[in-house]
PDB file of C-alpha atoms in Angstrom:
ATOM      1  CA  MET H 264     -22.104   5.664  13.091  1.00 44.00           C
ATOM      2  CA  LYS H 265     -21.423   4.019   9.746  1.00 46.00           C
ATOM      3  CA  ASP H 266     -22.268   0.337   9.310  1.00 46.00           C
ATOM      4  CA  VAL H 267     -19.123  -1.595   8.314  1.00 46.00           C
ATOM      5  CA  GLY H 268     -21.122  -3.904   6.026  1.00 44.00           C
ATOM      6  CA  GLU H 269     -22.539  -1.014   4.040  1.00 42.00           C
ATOM      7  CA  ASP H 270     -21.587  -0.695   0.378  1.00 41.00           C
ATOM      8  CA  VAL H 271     -19.397   2.262  -0.391  1.00 42.00           C
ATOM      9  CA  ALA H 272     -19.057   3.273  -4.012  1.00 39.00           C
ATOM     10  CA  ILE H 273     -16.224   5.569  -4.884  1.00 40.00           C
ATOM     11  CA  SER H 274     -17.182   7.035  -8.200  1.00 37.00           C
ATOM     12  CA  SER H 275     -14.052   8.948  -8.986  1.00 39.00           C
ATOM     13  CA  LEU H 276     -10.649   9.349  -7.408  1.00 41.00           C
ATOM     14  CA  HIS H 277      -8.579  12.128  -8.911  1.00 43.00           C
ATOM     15  CA  LEU H 278      -4.915  11.302  -8.429  1.00 43.00           C
ATOM     16  CA  PHE H 279      -3.593  14.222 -10.437  1.00 44.00           C
ATOM     17  CA  GLN H 280      -4.934  17.706 -10.828  1.00 46.00           C
ATOM     18  CA  GLY H 281      -3.820  20.740 -12.728  1.00 50.00           C
ATOM     19  CA  ASP H 282      -2.513  20.725 -16.284  1.00 50.00           C
ATOM     20  CA  MET H 283      -2.311  16.933 -16.535  1.00 59.00           C
ATOM     21  CA  ASN H 284      -5.060  15.570 -18.777  1.00 63.00           C
ATOM     22  CA  LEU H 285      -5.373  12.164 -17.177  1.00 61.00           C
ATOM     23  CA  PRO H 286      -8.719  10.430 -16.755  1.00 61.00           C
ATOM     24  CA  PRO H 287      -9.874   9.878 -13.179  1.00 60.00           C
ATOM     25  CA  LEU H 288      -9.333   6.464 -11.643  1.00 54.00           C
ATOM     26  CA  SER H 289     -12.706   4.862 -10.969  1.00 51.00           C
ATOM     27  CA  PHE H 290     -13.450   1.793  -8.903  1.00 49.00           C
ATOM     28  CA  HIS H 291     -16.136   0.356  -6.669  1.00 46.00           C
ATOM     29  CA  ALA H 292     -15.534  -1.307  -3.346  1.00 47.00           C
ATOM     30  CA  SER H 293     -17.710  -2.861  -0.727  1.00 46.00           C
ATOM     31  CA  LEU H 294     -16.528  -1.932   2.738  1.00 46.00           C
ATOM     32  CA  GLY H 295     -17.826  -5.253   4.053  1.00 45.00           C
ATOM     33  CA  GLU H 296     -15.508  -7.174   1.709  1.00 46.00           C
ATOM     34  CA  GLN H 297     -12.433  -5.323   2.948  1.00 49.00           C
ATOM     35  CA  TRP H 298     -12.368  -6.920   6.393  1.00 51.00           C
ATOM     36  CA  ASP H 299     -10.865 -10.290   7.210  1.00 52.00           C
ATOM     37  CA  GLU H 300     -12.173 -12.562   9.935  1.00 55.00           C
ATOM     38  CA  GLU H 301      -9.009 -11.659  11.884  1.00 64.00           C
ATOM     39  CA  GLU H 302     -10.204  -8.081  12.356  1.00 69.00           C
ATOM     40  CA  GLU H 303     -12.002  -7.875  15.691  1.00 79.00           C
ATOM     41  CA  PRO H 304     -15.266  -5.894  15.846  1.00 83.00           C
ATOM     42  CA  GLU H 305     -13.845  -3.983  18.826  1.00 85.00           C
ATOM     43  CA  GLU H 306     -10.883  -2.839  16.722  1.00 85.00           C
ATOM     44  CA  ILE H 307     -13.213  -1.706  13.944  1.00 86.00           C
ATOM     45  CA  GLU H 308     -15.330   0.221  16.460  1.00 88.00           C
ATOM     46  CA  ALA H 309     -12.184   1.849  17.894  1.00 88.00           C
ATOM     47  CA  MET H 310     -11.100   2.922  14.407  1.00 87.00           C
ATOM     48  CA  LEU H 311     -14.564   4.352  13.690  1.00 90.00           C
ATOM     49  CA  LYS H 312     -14.180   6.548  16.780  1.00 91.00           C
ATOM     50  CA  VAL H 313     -10.755   8.010  15.909  1.00 91.00           C
ATOM     51  CA  VAL H 314     -10.970   8.186  12.106  1.00 90.00           C
ATOM     52  CA  PRO H 315     -12.968  11.200  10.866  1.00 92.00           C
ATOM     53  CA  PRO H 316     -16.299  10.238   9.227  1.00 91.00           C
ATOM     54  CA  SER H 317     -15.158  11.535   5.846  1.00 91.00           C
ATOM     55  CA  TYR H 318     -12.451   8.803   5.864  1.00 90.00           C
ATOM     56  CA  HIS H 319     -14.603   5.880   7.047  1.00 88.00           C
ATOM     57  CA  GLN H 320     -14.693   4.512   3.502  1.00 88.00           C
ATOM     58  CA  TYR H 321     -10.911   4.004   3.807  1.00 87.00           C
ATOM     59  CA  LEU H 322     -10.926   2.221   7.184  1.00 85.00           C
ATOM     60  CA  ASP H 323      -8.980  -0.731   5.790  1.00 82.00           C
ATOM     61  CA  VAL H 324      -5.975   1.600   5.410  1.00 84.00           C
ATOM     62  CA  PHE H 325      -5.910   2.048   9.191  1.00 83.00           C
ATOM     63  CA  SER H 326      -6.128  -1.675   9.973  1.00 83.00           C
ATOM     64  CA  LYS H 327      -3.165  -3.017  11.956  1.00 83.00           C
ATOM     65  CA  VAL H 328      -3.968  -6.564  10.794  1.00 82.00           C
ATOM     66  CA  LYS H 329      -3.922  -5.588   7.100  1.00 82.00           C
ATOM     67  CA  ALA H 330      -0.764  -3.501   7.564  1.00 83.00           C
ATOM     68  CA  GLU H 331       1.152  -6.662   8.465  1.00 85.00           C
ATOM     69  CA  LYS H 332       0.084  -8.578   5.328  1.00 84.00           C
ATOM     70  CA  LEU H 333       1.305  -8.528   1.755  1.00 83.00           C
ATOM     71  CA  PRO H 334      -1.186  -7.549  -0.946  1.00 81.00           C
ATOM     72  CA  SER H 335      -2.793 -10.359  -2.941  1.00 85.00           C
ATOM     73  CA  HIS H 336      -1.193 -11.423  -6.214  1.00 87.00           C
ATOM     74  CA  ARG H 337      -2.329  -9.548  -9.317  1.00 88.00           C
ATOM     75  CA  THR H 338      -2.238 -10.333 -13.028  1.00 88.00           C
ATOM     76  CA  TRP H 339       0.618  -7.884 -13.573  1.00 87.00           C
ATOM     77  CA  ASP H 340       2.892  -9.510 -10.966  1.00 87.00           C
ATOM     78  CA  HIS H 341       6.011 -11.020 -12.465  1.00 87.00           C
ATOM     79  CA  HIS H 342       8.812 -13.229 -11.225  1.00 83.00           C
ATOM     80  CA  ILE H 343      12.403 -12.008 -11.414  1.00 82.00           C
ATOM     81  CA  GLU H 344      14.817 -14.887 -11.961  1.00 83.00           C
ATOM     82  CA  SER H 345      17.743 -14.225  -9.626  1.00 83.00           C
ATOM     83  CA  GLU H 346      18.880 -17.650  -8.403  1.00 82.00           C
ATOM     84  CA  GLY H 347      22.615 -18.088  -8.811  1.00 83.00           C
ATOM     85  CA  LEU H 348      23.103 -14.525 -10.019  1.00 83.00           C
ATOM     86  CA  LEU H 349      25.433 -12.172  -8.204  1.00 83.00           C
ATOM     87  CA  PRO H 350      25.629  -8.414  -8.527  1.00 78.00           C
ATOM     88  CA  PRO H 351      28.666  -7.141 -10.433  1.00 79.00           C
ATOM     89  CA  VAL H 352      31.758  -6.488  -8.335  1.00 79.00           C
ATOM     90  CA  GLY H 353      32.457  -2.805  -7.965  1.00 73.00           C
ATOM     91  CA  VAL H 354      31.069   0.329  -6.462  1.00 66.00           C
ATOM     92  CA  ILE H 355      27.874   1.940  -7.595  1.00 78.00           C
ATOM     93  CA  TYR H 356      29.348   5.424  -7.360  1.00 83.00           C
ATOM     94  CA  SER H 357      32.833   6.932  -7.274  1.00 86.00           C
ATOM     95  CA  LEU H 358      34.690   6.853  -3.972  1.00 86.00           C
ATOM     96  CA  SER H 359      37.579   8.972  -2.782  1.00 91.00           C
ATOM     97  CA  ASN H 360      40.940   7.229  -2.277  1.00 92.00           C
ATOM     98  CA  GLN H 361      40.410   7.186   1.484  1.00 94.00           C
ATOM     99  CA  GLU H 362      36.906   5.702   1.098  1.00 90.00           C
ATOM    100  CA  SER H 363      38.187   3.033  -1.321  1.00 87.00           C
ATOM    101  CA  GLU H 364      41.001   2.035   1.060  1.00 90.00           C
ATOM    102  CA  THR H 365      38.549   1.828   3.963  1.00 92.00           C
ATOM    103  CA  LEU H 366      36.147  -0.272   1.908  1.00 85.00           C
ATOM    104  CA  TRP H 367      38.720  -2.786   0.692  1.00 86.00           C
ATOM    105  CA  ASN H 368      40.670  -3.128   3.988  1.00 86.00           C
TER     106      ASN H 368
END
């Protein structure tokens, strides 16, 4: 059974294959850093039993605790100023006469 604290290095993740000439996405992650204190050791053990060994490096994807959280803020996050703004009045797409009457009545 794989130790959760063990370092897992993912040397290359190919997102696209075929004719696209894109470089592979490379990153390194430590599996021990992926777990919060909220994750119970019993839950981790249960996931290790049902997730195939070839996917153990991605155990954080199967975490119910992490699935309920938002990702951390990143440098490319941006704020969209929307206070006091309203969307334009009108329909986004054309409606039939019957649909328009139903909408406005």
